[in-house]
Amino acid sequence: MDSVSKASLTAAHRNEGPFEELSGTFTGTLICDDTNCMRELAMAGDWGYHYDFDDYDGRGQPQLVDTYRLRYANPALPLLAVPERTPQTVQDEIVGASNVLFVSPSAAGNRLRRAAEELMNAQRVNKSRVDRKTGKRVPATLHARIEMFGLKQPDIAHTLLAVKWIGNEASHSQEMTVADVVLCARVLNAALIALYDRSDAELKHLVKLINRRKGLGRR
C-alpha cells in the first residue's frame, strides 16, 4: 500500500504500571488511497499508552504517548519487490518470509536463507561436493555452494554470504528483530537485481547503439 486513507482502531486495554499508563491490543483496517487499488488491509498488534522519558512537556514532566507494535497484517506486507525474472521458487520463499515477518522475525529470516538456497538451485550450483579426506561426494552446505557460485560471480556471492550469515542467526535460535529481517531482505534483493534486472544493461546497450548511429537511426 502506498499510503493510508482511512484507519479504524480499537483498543482493549488494562491498567499496568502507573495509574495513567495503559497497555493492551489494537485491531484496525487500512485502505490504500490509490483509486485504482483501494485494497484493504486488516491489522492487529500491541498497543500502549505510557510515559516517554525522552520527551518532556513544558513543566519538566515526561509525556504520555501512544505506541503501536504491528503483530499481524493480512494481506502480508511485501518485504521487497523482486525483478520479474526472479525464479518462482525464490519468490515463494520471500513471500513466506513476508507472511511471518511480524509474528516471528526469526522464522522470516530463516525463509530468506532458504531463498538463497533456492537461488543456488536456480543457478544450477552443485548440491554436493567431494570430501578432501575421503574422496567421496557429500552434501554441500549453503556456504560451500555460494563459494562454488563465487567462482563465476564473486561479487554476487559475497552479497549472498551476508544473507547466509544473517539466516544462520535465525536458524540457530538467535532472536531477530523485524529490522534485522528487513536488512537481510535488502541484501538479498541486491543479489537478485544483479542477477535478474537487465534494465541497466539494456540501457547501456541502447546508449552504445545511439552513439554508433550518431542518433536514433530513423532516416
XYZ file of N, CA, C and O in Angstrom:
876
model
N 0.831 -1.180 0.000
C 0.000 0.000 0.000
C 0.876 1.244 0.000
O 1.758 1.382 0.835
N 0.616 2.161 -0.908
C 1.422 3.352 -0.993
C 1.143 4.305 0.163
O 2.027 4.964 0.675
N -0.100 4.402 0.565
C -0.458 5.299 1.651
C -1.770 4.842 2.254
O -2.410 3.914 1.785
N -2.202 5.551 3.291
C -3.388 5.146 4.039
C -4.405 6.269 3.999
O -4.078 7.417 4.269
N -5.627 5.956 3.629
C -6.656 6.981 3.600
C -7.608 6.872 4.783
O -8.253 7.835 5.152
N -7.712 5.695 5.379
C -8.630 5.525 6.494
C -8.082 4.462 7.432
O -7.588 3.441 6.990
N -8.183 4.702 8.718
C -7.769 3.705 9.693
C -8.785 3.686 10.820
O -9.164 4.727 11.343
N -9.251 2.528 11.176
C -10.201 2.373 12.267
C -9.566 1.485 13.317
O -9.288 0.314 13.058
N -9.296 2.030 14.491
C -8.583 1.298 15.533
C -9.466 1.111 16.754
O -10.237 1.990 17.130
N -9.344 -0.024 17.384
C -9.980 -0.259 18.679
C -8.924 -0.812 19.614
O -8.013 -1.512 19.191
N -9.008 -0.486 20.896
C -8.012 -0.946 21.857
C -8.701 -1.553 23.068
O -9.543 -0.927 23.697
N -8.354 -2.793 23.373
C -8.796 -3.429 24.607
C -7.634 -3.318 25.573
O -6.604 -3.941 25.366
N -7.761 -2.498 26.615
C -6.588 -2.218 27.452
C -6.843 -2.502 28.927
O -7.973 -2.654 29.374
N -5.761 -2.553 29.679
C -5.823 -2.858 31.096
C -4.845 -1.948 31.837
O -3.885 -1.446 31.271
N -5.111 -1.724 33.102
C -4.199 -0.922 33.906
C -2.906 -1.685 34.139
O -2.913 -2.874 34.406
N -1.795 -0.987 34.037
C -0.495 -1.618 34.252
C 0.512 -0.522 34.563
O 0.622 0.458 33.833
N 1.273 -0.666 35.632
C 2.246 0.360 35.991
C 1.554 1.552 36.635
O 0.523 1.404 37.303
N 2.095 2.770 36.427
C 1.475 3.974 36.977
C 0.027 4.082 36.534
O -0.371 3.565 35.485
N -0.772 4.798 37.325
C -2.211 4.863 37.095
C -2.560 5.297 35.678
O -3.492 4.790 35.065
N -1.791 6.264 35.143
C -2.134 6.793 33.823
C -1.730 5.858 32.689
O -2.195 6.016 31.564
N -0.817 4.918 32.945
C -0.321 4.061 31.877
C -1.285 2.905 31.598
O -1.843 2.316 32.521
N -1.445 2.613 30.328
C -2.326 1.534 29.897
C -1.619 0.706 28.845
O -0.714 1.186 28.160
N -2.037 -0.544 28.675
C -1.497 -1.386 27.611
C -2.550 -2.382 27.181
O -3.513 -2.636 27.901
N -2.390 -2.910 25.998
C -3.364 -3.875 25.511
C -3.128 -4.212 24.056
O -1.975 -4.363 23.639
N -4.182 -4.325 23.284
C -4.075 -4.706 21.879
C -4.849 -3.714 21.017
O -5.681 -2.959 21.519
N -4.582 -3.751 19.734
C -5.361 -2.940 18.806
C -5.662 -3.759 17.562
O -4.937 -4.694 17.212
N -6.746 -3.434 16.911
C -7.088 -4.002 15.610
C -7.499 -2.853 14.708
O -7.882 -1.784 15.183
N -7.394 -3.046 13.427
C -7.757 -1.961 12.536
C -7.770 -2.378 11.090
O -7.432 -3.512 10.735
N -8.197 -1.451 10.250
C -8.237 -1.662 8.808
C -7.616 -0.463 8.117
O -7.934 0.681 8.453
N -6.725 -0.725 7.186
C -6.118 0.314 6.367
C -6.631 0.162 4.944
O -6.850 -0.949 4.466
N -6.822 1.285 4.273
C -7.289 1.276 2.888
C -6.361 2.138 2.044
O -6.095 3.294 2.385
N -5.856 1.572 0.963
C -4.979 2.304 0.065
C -5.761 3.446 -0.580
O -6.899 3.264 -1.021
N -5.162 4.647 -0.627
C -5.867 5.795 -1.191
C -5.696 5.918 -2.703
O -6.178 6.874 -3.312
N -5.008 4.949 -3.318
C -4.926 4.914 -4.771
C -6.268 4.414 -5.301
O -6.682 3.284 -5.034
N -6.986 5.254 -6.091
C -8.320 4.890 -6.562
C -8.313 3.663 -7.478
O -9.337 3.006 -7.658
N -7.159 3.337 -8.044
C -7.046 2.141 -8.870
C -6.795 0.889 -8.033
O -6.771 -0.220 -8.563
N -6.586 1.091 -6.740
C -6.287 -0.034 -5.844
C -7.392 -0.205 -4.806
O -8.157 -1.153 -4.851
N -7.473 0.732 -3.863
C -8.461 0.701 -2.781
C -8.438 -0.624 -2.019
O -9.436 -1.088 -1.489
N -7.269 -1.237 -1.967
C -7.148 -2.526 -1.299
C -7.204 -2.345 0.211
O -6.622 -1.408 0.764
N -7.885 -3.236 0.891
C -7.984 -3.173 2.339
C -6.945 -4.096 2.976
O -6.605 -5.140 2.428
N -6.462 -3.695 4.140
C -5.502 -4.486 4.890
C -5.970 -4.552 6.337
O -6.198 -3.520 6.975
N -6.147 -5.775 6.841
C -6.504 -5.973 8.249
C -5.229 -6.064 9.071
O -4.236 -6.643 8.626
N -5.230 -5.469 10.247
C -4.029 -5.480 11.078
C -4.399 -5.634 12.542
O -5.525 -5.354 12.965
N -3.432 -6.091 13.321
C -3.599 -6.248 14.765
C -2.228 -6.214 15.412
O -1.211 -6.500 14.773
N -2.212 -5.851 16.689
C -0.924 -5.812 17.378
C -1.044 -5.335 18.809
O -2.138 -5.317 19.394
N 0.073 -4.936 19.377
C 0.143 -4.463 20.762
C 0.009 -2.947 20.802
O 0.570 -2.235 19.953
N -0.693 -2.478 21.800
C -0.910 -1.049 21.989
C -0.481 -0.642 23.388
O -0.629 -1.416 24.340
N 0.054 0.552 23.523
C 0.446 1.042 24.838
C 0.283 2.550 24.949
O 0.403 3.283 23.964
N -0.026 3.006 26.149
C -0.121 4.442 26.452
C 0.724 4.644 27.705
O 0.325 4.274 28.811
N 1.937 5.154 27.505
C 2.874 5.170 28.621
C 3.764 6.404 28.575
O 3.782 7.151 27.589
N 4.519 6.593 29.644
C 5.410 7.744 29.745
C 6.628 7.571 28.845
O 7.250 6.508 28.813
N 6.964 8.629 28.124
C 8.173 8.664 27.312
C 9.164 9.583 28.020
O 9.022 10.803 28.006
N 10.175 8.970 28.631
C 11.132 9.752 29.408
C 12.186 10.428 28.542
O 13.122 11.041 29.052
N 12.054 10.309 27.239
C 12.908 11.055 26.317
C 12.199 12.289 25.776
O 12.768 13.047 24.992
N 10.932 12.473 26.163
C 10.132 13.587 25.653
C 9.397 14.228 26.824
O 8.524 13.605 27.437
N 9.746 15.464 27.139
C 9.176 16.155 28.296
C 8.308 17.326 27.864
O 8.552 17.959 26.831
N 7.280 17.601 28.665
C 6.438 18.758 28.386
C 7.093 20.019 28.950
O 8.213 19.977 29.479
N 6.423 21.123 28.853
C 6.997 22.389 29.299
C 7.175 22.505 30.803
O 7.852 23.430 31.290
N 6.603 21.588 31.565
C 6.708 21.613 33.032
C 7.740 20.620 33.558
O 7.816 20.364 34.752
N 8.506 20.045 32.648
C 9.543 19.105 33.079
C 9.025 17.714 33.362
O 9.722 16.907 33.983
N 7.806 17.409 32.910
C 7.216 16.101 33.121
C 7.283 15.276 31.829
O 7.118 15.812 30.728
N 7.550 13.966 31.944
C 7.567 13.131 30.735
C 6.185 13.085 30.091
O 5.166 13.116 30.779
N 6.165 13.014 28.763
C 4.915 12.985 28.026
C 4.316 11.578 28.018
O 5.028 10.582 28.014
N 2.996 11.520 28.029
C 2.295 10.254 27.807
C 2.069 10.097 26.307
O 1.530 10.993 25.653
N 2.513 8.975 25.749
C 2.427 8.775 24.298
C 1.795 7.418 23.982
O 1.858 6.476 24.778
N 1.182 7.350 22.793
C 0.648 6.080 22.279
C 1.724 5.372 21.481
O 2.436 5.999 20.691
N 1.851 4.065 21.647
C 2.754 3.261 20.826
C 1.990 2.062 20.274
O 1.102 1.513 20.934
N 2.341 1.669 19.049
C 1.705 0.540 18.394
C 2.790 -0.372 17.838
O 3.727 0.094 17.196
N 2.666 -1.656 18.083
C 3.578 -2.642 17.521
C 2.773 -3.631 16.696
O 1.962 -4.395 17.236
N 2.991 -3.609 15.388
C 2.247 -4.484 14.486
C 2.671 -5.936 14.685
O 3.851 -6.259 14.700
N 1.691 -6.817 14.845
C 1.945 -8.249 15.012
C 1.352 -9.080 13.876
O 1.768 -10.205 13.644
N 0.382 -8.497 13.166
C -0.314 -9.255 12.125
C -0.823 -8.310 11.057
O -1.322 -7.217 11.375
N -0.654 -8.685 9.802
C -1.199 -7.926 8.677
C -1.662 -8.892 7.605
O -0.950 -9.836 7.269
N -2.854 -8.677 7.089
C -3.407 -9.536 6.040
C -4.155 -8.676 5.015
O -5.099 -7.991 5.375
N -3.693 -8.680 3.744
C -2.576 -9.455 3.192
C -1.235 -8.973 3.738
O -1.108 -7.833 4.169
N -0.270 -9.876 3.718
C 1.042 -9.559 4.275
C 1.690 -8.405 3.512
O 1.516 -8.252 2.306
N 2.445 -7.594 4.236
C 3.186 -6.508 3.609
C 4.416 -7.095 2.922
O 5.220 -7.781 3.557
N 4.585 -6.877 1.628
C 5.725 -7.473 0.919
C 7.051 -6.898 1.411
O 7.189 -5.687 1.582
N 8.010 -7.778 1.639
C 9.332 -7.346 2.098
C 10.081 -6.569 1.027
O 10.805 -5.632 1.313
N 9.921 -6.968 -0.219
C 10.617 -6.305 -1.318
C 9.951 -6.626 -2.642
O 9.186 -7.582 -2.751
N 10.221 -5.794 -3.615
C 9.737 -6.017 -4.978
C 10.895 -6.577 -5.794
O 11.873 -5.873 -6.057
N 10.807 -7.829 -6.162
C 11.923 -8.503 -6.838
C 11.835 -8.285 -8.341
O 10.758 -8.006 -8.883
N 12.948 -8.424 -9.053
C 12.918 -8.344 -10.517
C 11.997 -9.410 -11.104
O 11.848 -10.496 -10.538
N 11.383 -9.110 -12.235
C 10.418 -10.024 -12.850
C 11.023 -11.384 -13.169
O 10.338 -12.404 -13.130
N 12.296 -11.419 -13.499
C 12.929 -12.679 -13.897
C 13.332 -13.551 -12.713
O 13.858 -14.650 -12.905
N 13.097 -13.090 -11.511
C 13.466 -13.873 -10.322
C 12.734 -15.218 -10.337
O 11.510 -15.259 -10.530
N 13.436 -16.346 -10.141
C 12.784 -17.670 -10.147
C 11.623 -17.743 -9.155
O 11.703 -17.168 -8.050
N 10.572 -18.441 -9.537
C 9.375 -18.510 -8.713
C 9.656 -19.131 -7.350
O 9.076 -18.724 -6.333
N 10.544 -20.118 -7.303
C 10.853 -20.757 -6.015
C 11.487 -19.767 -5.034
O 11.244 -19.838 -3.833
N 12.292 -18.852 -5.561
C 12.894 -17.819 -4.720
C 11.815 -16.843 -4.264
O 11.757 -16.451 -3.090
N 10.938 -16.462 -5.178
C 9.852 -15.548 -4.826
C 8.943 -16.148 -3.759
O 8.495 -15.436 -2.844
N 8.690 -17.447 -3.853
C 7.822 -18.110 -2.879
C 8.399 -18.024 -1.465
O 7.652 -17.814 -0.487
N 9.709 -18.183 -1.335
C 10.330 -18.102 -0.014
C 10.267 -16.674 0.531
O 10.082 -16.466 1.737
N 10.401 -15.693 -0.346
C 10.322 -14.295 0.081
C 8.904 -13.967 0.552
O 8.711 -13.288 1.564
N 7.902 -14.473 -0.180
C 6.513 -14.285 0.237
C 6.281 -14.954 1.588
O 5.617 -14.404 2.471
N 6.850 -16.152 1.768
C 6.731 -16.844 3.047
C 7.328 -16.045 4.182
O 6.781 -15.998 5.290
N 8.454 -15.386 3.921
C 9.080 -14.534 4.933
C 8.179 -13.350 5.266
O 8.027 -12.970 6.438
N 7.548 -12.767 4.252
C 6.639 -11.634 4.467
C 5.453 -12.046 5.336
O 5.000 -11.278 6.190
N 4.958 -13.262 5.141
C 3.775 -13.734 5.866
C 4.007 -13.857 7.368
O 3.060 -13.726 8.159
N 5.240 -14.156 7.773
C 5.510 -14.374 9.207
C 6.401 -13.288 9.802
O 6.865 -13.417 10.935
N 6.634 -12.216 9.056
C 7.588 -11.186 9.480
C 7.298 -10.649 10.871
O 8.198 -10.565 11.709
N 6.053 -10.284 11.146
C 5.716 -9.654 12.426
C 5.397 -10.674 13.503
O 5.553 -10.399 14.682
N 4.962 -11.862 13.090
C 4.657 -12.910 14.067
C 5.941 -13.529 14.607
O 6.098 -13.742 15.813
N 6.883 -13.821 13.707
C 8.149 -14.450 14.097
C 9.259 -13.969 13.168
O 9.504 -14.590 12.122
N 9.943 -12.870 13.500
C 11.040 -12.391 12.662
C 12.111 -13.446 12.413
O 12.685 -13.503 11.317
N 12.388 -14.289 13.395
C 13.396 -15.337 13.213
C 12.977 -16.322 12.126
O 13.797 -16.760 11.310
N 11.693 -16.685 12.104
C 11.191 -17.579 11.061
C 11.285 -16.906 9.698
O 11.612 -17.543 8.692
N 11.022 -15.609 9.661
C 11.134 -14.865 8.408
C 12.582 -14.850 7.921
O 12.859 -15.013 6.726
N 13.525 -14.656 8.840
C 14.941 -14.671 8.481
C 15.360 -16.022 7.939
O 16.157 -16.109 6.994
N 14.800 -17.078 8.513
C 15.106 -18.426 8.033
C 14.567 -18.645 6.625
O 15.222 -19.297 5.795
N 13.391 -18.088 6.321
C 12.836 -18.213 4.967
C 13.704 -17.478 3.945
O 13.846 -17.933 2.804
N 14.312 -16.366 4.332
C 15.193 -15.659 3.406
C 16.471 -16.459 3.161
O 17.030 -16.439 2.060
N 16.931 -17.179 4.181
C 18.079 -18.060 3.984
C 17.722 -19.157 2.989
O 18.513 -19.508 2.112
N 16.514 -19.683 3.114
C 16.049 -20.697 2.172
C 15.898 -20.123 0.769
O 16.085 -20.829 -0.232
N 15.574 -18.835 0.689
C 15.506 -18.184 -0.623
C 16.877 -18.199 -1.293
O 16.990 -18.391 -2.509
N 17.930 -18.006 -0.483
C 19.298 -18.074 -1.020
C 19.611 -19.486 -1.504
O 20.281 -19.670 -2.531
N 19.127 -20.497 -0.781
C 19.327 -21.883 -1.209
C 18.602 -22.145 -2.536
O 19.164 -22.788 -3.435
N 17.377 -21.652 -2.652
C 16.621 -21.826 -3.895
C 17.298 -21.083 -5.047
O 17.242 -21.533 -6.194
N 17.930 -19.980 -4.732
C 18.655 -19.238 -5.766
C 19.827 -20.058 -6.283
O 20.097 -20.081 -7.493
N 20.517 -20.749 -5.388
C 21.606 -21.619 -5.816
C 21.080 -22.774 -6.679
O 21.722 -23.182 -7.649
N 19.888 -23.275 -6.322
C 19.272 -24.320 -7.160
C 18.968 -23.778 -8.551
O 19.231 -24.437 -9.558
N 18.410 -22.574 -8.600
C 18.054 -21.973 -9.880
C 19.284 -21.697 -10.737
O 19.222 -21.762 -11.966
N 20.402 -21.419 -10.079
C 21.655 -21.163 -10.787
C 22.411 -22.462 -11.081
O 23.534 -22.418 -11.582
N 21.788 -23.592 -10.763
C 22.340 -24.926 -11.039
C 23.705 -25.152 -10.378
O 24.604 -25.776 -10.964
N 23.837 -24.661 -9.177
C 25.061 -24.906 -8.405
C 24.951 -26.293 -7.774
O 23.896 -26.658 -7.239
N 26.014 -27.063 -7.829
C 26.005 -28.431 -7.308
C 25.531 -28.490 -5.855
O 25.896 -27.641 -5.033
N 24.724 -29.526 -5.570
C 24.252 -29.732 -4.203
C 25.195 -30.625 -3.398
O 24.951 -30.875 -2.225
N 26.244 -31.098 -4.046
C 27.214 -31.946 -3.360
C 28.630 -31.509 -3.720
O 28.836 -30.765 -4.681
N 29.575 -31.987 -2.943
C 30.983 -31.684 -3.184
C 31.820 -32.912 -2.839
O 31.330 -33.850 -2.193
N 33.071 -32.900 -3.254
C 33.972 -34.014 -2.958
C 34.685 -33.751 -1.640
O 35.326 -32.708 -1.465
N 34.552 -34.699 -0.706
C 35.252 -34.574 0.577
C 36.742 -34.806 0.354
O 37.156 -35.825 -0.211
N 37.568 -33.871 0.810
C 39.010 -33.948 0.562
C 39.658 -35.132 1.269
O 40.652 -35.673 0.799
N 39.093 -35.537 2.389
C 39.690 -36.625 3.152
C 39.310 -37.988 2.593
O 40.146 -38.885 2.494
N 38.042 -38.159 2.254
C 37.569 -39.479 1.823
C 37.488 -39.619 0.299
O 37.460 -40.731 -0.218
N 37.454 -38.495 -0.394
C 37.310 -38.546 -1.845
C 35.898 -38.854 -2.295
O 35.641 -38.999 -3.493
N 34.965 -38.955 -1.348
C 33.582 -39.262 -1.681
C 32.767 -37.967 -1.773
O 33.110 -36.949 -1.190
N 31.654 -38.059 -2.520
C 30.776 -36.905 -2.629
C 29.867 -36.824 -1.402
O 29.302 -37.833 -0.957
N 29.748 -35.645 -0.851
C 28.917 -35.404 0.331
C 28.039 -34.184 0.057
O 28.350 -33.367 -0.823
N 26.905 -34.043 0.782
C 26.051 -32.875 0.585
C 26.831 -31.573 0.844
O 27.609 -31.489 1.798
N 26.634 -30.599 0.002
C 27.321 -29.316 0.142
C 26.473 -28.360 0.978
O 25.259 -28.275 0.788
N 27.103 -27.683 1.911
C 26.398 -26.671 2.702
C 26.078 -25.469 1.827
O 26.636 -25.301 0.729
N 25.196 -24.622 2.306
C 24.884 -23.400 1.566
C 26.140 -22.564 1.391
O 26.369 -21.995 0.315
N 26.979 -22.505 2.424
C 28.221 -21.734 2.339
C 29.099 -22.264 1.201
O 29.630 -21.483 0.393
N 29.232 -23.582 1.133
C 30.065 -24.191 0.094
C 29.488 -23.922 -1.295
O 30.230 -23.653 -2.246
N 28.172 -23.979 -1.408
C 27.540 -23.745 -2.705
C 27.723 -22.295 -3.156
O 27.940 -22.019 -4.340
N 27.624 -21.377 -2.212
C 27.842 -19.965 -2.551
C 29.287 -19.742 -2.994
O 29.558 -18.979 -3.927
N 30.215 -20.434 -2.336
C 31.626 -20.325 -2.747
C 31.831 -20.876 -4.156
O 32.598 -20.318 -4.947
N 31.156 -21.992 -4.494
C 31.227 -22.519 -5.854
C 30.683 -21.480 -6.843
O 31.272 -21.233 -7.899
N 29.557 -20.904 -6.497
C 28.935 -19.887 -7.344
C 29.865 -18.685 -7.512
O 29.910 -18.057 -8.569
N 30.649 -18.404 -6.458
C 31.556 -17.266 -6.477
C 32.708 -17.402 -7.462
O 33.353 -16.407 -7.798
N 32.949 -18.612 -7.947
C 33.999 -18.790 -8.951
C 33.645 -18.071 -10.249
O 34.526 -17.662 -11.003
N 32.328 -17.911 -10.501
C 31.882 -17.204 -11.697
C 31.317 -15.826 -11.388
O 31.417 -14.905 -12.200
N 30.714 -15.691 -10.219
C 30.076 -14.429 -9.835
C 30.546 -14.025 -8.437
O 29.782 -14.067 -7.467
N 31.795 -13.588 -8.290
C 32.337 -13.305 -6.955
C 31.611 -12.192 -6.202
O 31.397 -12.310 -4.993
N 31.231 -11.124 -6.875
C 30.577 -10.011 -6.192
C 29.208 -10.415 -5.655
O 28.848 -10.083 -4.515
N 28.441 -11.133 -6.476
C 27.114 -11.569 -6.036
C 27.232 -12.606 -4.923
O 26.459 -12.602 -3.966
N 28.217 -13.486 -5.025
C 28.436 -14.491 -3.982
C 28.772 -13.821 -2.659
O 28.311 -14.244 -1.592
N 29.568 -12.765 -2.708
C 29.923 -12.016 -1.497
C 28.658 -11.468 -0.838
O 28.519 -11.498 0.390
N 27.731 -10.981 -1.658
C 26.468 -10.460 -1.132
C 25.632 -11.580 -0.508
O 25.062 -11.424 0.576
N 25.571 -12.718 -1.178
C 24.768 -13.834 -0.681
C 25.317 -14.428 0.609
O 24.557 -14.957 1.432
N 26.620 -14.342 0.806
C 27.189 -14.820 2.071
C 26.641 -14.019 3.247
O 26.417 -14.568 4.332
N 26.394 -12.720 3.035
C 25.818 -11.898 4.104
C 24.405 -12.374 4.434
O 24.006 -12.408 5.605
N 23.644 -12.753 3.401
C 22.309 -13.303 3.631
C 22.407 -14.591 4.434
O 21.635 -14.837 5.364
N 23.386 -15.427 4.084
C 23.560 -16.697 4.783
C 23.901 -16.484 6.252
O 23.345 -17.154 7.130
N 24.799 -15.534 6.552
C 25.193 -15.280 7.939
C 23.997 -14.806 8.766
O 23.802 -15.253 9.903
N 23.200 -13.900 8.200
C 22.018 -13.433 8.925
C 21.029 -14.587 9.092
O 20.443 -14.773 10.163
N 20.852 -15.358 8.039
C 19.952 -16.508 8.111
C 20.400 -17.539 9.122
O 19.577 -18.191 9.767
N 21.712 -17.700 9.281
C 22.233 -18.630 10.284
C 21.785 -18.239 11.682
O 21.446 -19.091 12.512
N 21.796 -16.937 11.966
C 21.369 -16.479 13.288
C 19.908 -16.836 13.527
O 19.520 -17.232 14.625
N 19.088 -16.702 12.492
C 17.675 -17.059 12.617
C 17.508 -18.564 12.821
O 16.667 -19.012 13.600
N 18.323 -19.353 12.125
C 18.210 -20.814 12.205
C 18.698 -21.373 13.529
O 18.269 -22.446 13.959
N 19.598 -20.664 14.182
C 20.197 -21.152 15.420
C 19.594 -20.499 16.649
O 20.283 -20.219 17.636
N 18.283 -20.222 16.570
C 17.509 -19.718 17.713
C 17.958 -18.338 18.185
O 17.659 -17.938 19.308
N 18.679 -17.599 17.343
C 19.028 -16.236 17.683
C 17.792 -15.360 17.504
O 17.145 -15.389 16.471
N 17.451 -14.588 18.528
C 16.264 -13.749 18.443
C 16.510 -12.602 17.482
O 17.399 -11.781 17.684
N 15.719 -12.533 16.423
C 15.878 -11.488 15.423
C 14.759 -10.461 15.559
O 13.699 -10.743 16.108
N 15.013 -9.275 15.045
C 14.008 -8.226 15.026
C 13.500 -8.041 13.598
O 14.103 -8.535 12.636
N 12.409 -7.318 13.466
C 11.881 -7.003 12.138
C 12.928 -6.240 11.330
O 13.117 -6.480 10.135
N 13.639 -5.331 11.996
C 14.675 -4.546 11.317
C 15.783 -5.453 10.777
O 16.322 -5.203 9.689
N 16.141 -6.509 11.527
C 17.160 -7.461 11.060
C 16.715 -8.139 9.763
O 17.499 -8.300 8.824
N 15.448 -8.534 9.729
C 14.927 -9.236 8.549
C 14.856 -8.296 7.349
O 15.186 -8.674 6.230
N 14.434 -7.057 7.592
C 14.365 -6.080 6.501
C 15.753 -5.846 5.914
O 15.925 -5.758 4.691
N 16.773 -5.772 6.774
C 18.143 -5.617 6.299
C 18.549 -6.816 5.451
O 19.150 -6.656 4.370
N 18.232 -8.010 5.919
C 18.564 -9.228 5.171
C 17.876 -9.218 3.806
O 18.475 -9.594 2.790
N 16.619 -8.773 3.774
C 15.878 -8.711 2.516
C 16.523 -7.730 1.544
O 16.607 -7.979 0.344
N 16.993 -6.603 2.061
C 17.657 -5.611 1.212
C 18.935 -6.179 0.598
O 19.235 -5.952 -0.577
N 19.680 -6.932 1.392
C 20.916 -7.537 0.892
C 20.595 -8.573 -0.178
O 21.228 -8.619 -1.243
N 19.606 -9.421 0.098
C 19.196 -10.429 -0.876
C 18.734 -9.774 -2.171
O 19.055 -10.235 -3.275
N 17.997 -8.689 -2.046
C 17.486 -8.001 -3.236
C 18.619 -7.457 -4.103
O 18.511 -7.435 -5.332
N 19.703 -7.033 -3.455
C 20.853 -6.545 -4.224
C 21.399 -7.648 -5.122
O 21.771 -7.406 -6.278
N 21.436 -8.870 -4.598
C 21.910 -10.004 -5.393
C 20.933 -10.324 -6.522
O 21.341 -10.608 -7.656
N 19.637 -10.265 -6.233
C 18.630 -10.557 -7.251
C 18.650 -9.524 -8.375
O 18.512 -9.864 -9.548
N 18.839 -8.277 -8.011
C 18.911 -7.224 -9.026
C 20.128 -7.441 -9.919
O 20.053 -7.317 -11.147
N 21.260 -7.784 -9.303
C 22.485 -8.009 -10.078
C 22.324 -9.179 -11.047
O 22.877 -9.170 -12.151
N 21.527 -10.192 -10.647
C 21.355 -11.375 -11.485
C 20.247 -11.248 -12.518
O 20.379 -11.714 -13.654
N 19.132 -10.611 -12.133
C 17.933 -10.701 -12.961
C 17.372 -9.376 -13.471
O 16.457 -9.394 -14.293
N 17.882 -8.246 -13.008
C 17.392 -6.969 -13.514
C 18.323 -6.511 -14.629
O 19.434 -6.060 -14.363
N 17.863 -6.643 -15.848
C 18.696 -6.320 -17.001
C 18.464 -4.905 -17.516
O 18.995 -4.526 -18.566
N 17.685 -4.093 -16.809
C 17.358 -2.757 -17.302
C 18.592 -1.897 -17.485
O 18.717 -1.161 -18.469
N 19.551 -1.986 -16.563
C 20.774 -1.184 -16.670
C 21.603 -1.635 -17.872
O 22.114 -0.806 -18.633
N 21.708 -2.947 -18.059
C 22.465 -3.473 -19.196
C 21.798 -3.090 -20.513
O 22.465 -2.744 -21.494
N 20.461 -3.141 -20.547
C 19.737 -2.777 -21.757
C 19.913 -1.301 -22.092
O 20.029 -0.920 -23.262
N 19.924 -0.457 -21.037
C 20.116 0.978 -21.258
C 21.518 1.252 -21.796
O 21.697 2.062 -22.724
N 22.522 0.578 -21.247
C 23.891 0.766 -21.734
C 24.014 0.342 -23.197
O 24.700 0.988 -23.984
N 23.328 -0.753 -23.536
C 23.343 -1.217 -24.923
C 22.685 -0.186 -25.839
O 23.174 0.090 -26.951
N 21.572 0.404 -25.382
C 20.870 1.405 -26.170
C 21.736 2.642 -26.384
O 21.789 3.199 -27.484
N 22.432 3.081 -25.331
C 23.325 4.235 -25.439
C 24.424 3.955 -26.457
O 24.757 4.804 -27.300
N 24.996 2.771 -26.386
C 26.063 2.387 -27.313
C 25.550 2.397 -28.750
O 26.229 2.855 -29.681
N 24.317 1.912 -28.958
C 23.720 1.860 -30.288
C 23.467 3.261 -30.841
O 23.742 3.543 -32.013
N 22.958 4.149 -30.007
C 22.693 5.528 -30.429
C 23.981 6.237 -30.807
O 24.056 6.952 -31.811
N 25.022 6.038 -30.000
C 26.308 6.676 -30.293
C 26.906 6.155 -31.609
O 27.513 6.908 -32.364
N 26.747 4.841 -31.854
C 27.270 4.275 -33.082
C 26.526 4.814 -34.315
O 27.119 5.084 -35.362
N 25.205 4.991 -34.148
C 24.397 5.519 -35.263
C 24.431 7.039 -35.339
O 23.932 7.617 -36.299
N 25.002 7.664 -34.292
C 25.016 9.124 -34.173
C 23.590 9.682 -34.231
O 23.300 10.694 -34.861
N 22.703 8.992 -33.536
C 21.317 9.397 -33.484
C 20.430 8.169 -33.342
O 20.914 7.061 -33.043
N 19.133 8.361 -33.585
C 18.177 7.258 -33.449
C 18.172 6.328 -34.644
O 17.579 5.251 -34.596
N 18.790 6.750 -35.752
C 18.878 5.888 -36.938
C 17.561 5.687 -37.631
O 17.322 4.624 -38.208
N 16.696 6.700 -37.629
C 15.374 6.570 -38.249
C 15.380 7.028 -39.704
O 14.395 6.895 -40.394
N 16.436 7.679 -40.159
C 16.455 8.190 -41.540
C 16.666 7.073 -42.541
O 17.334 6.107 -42.265
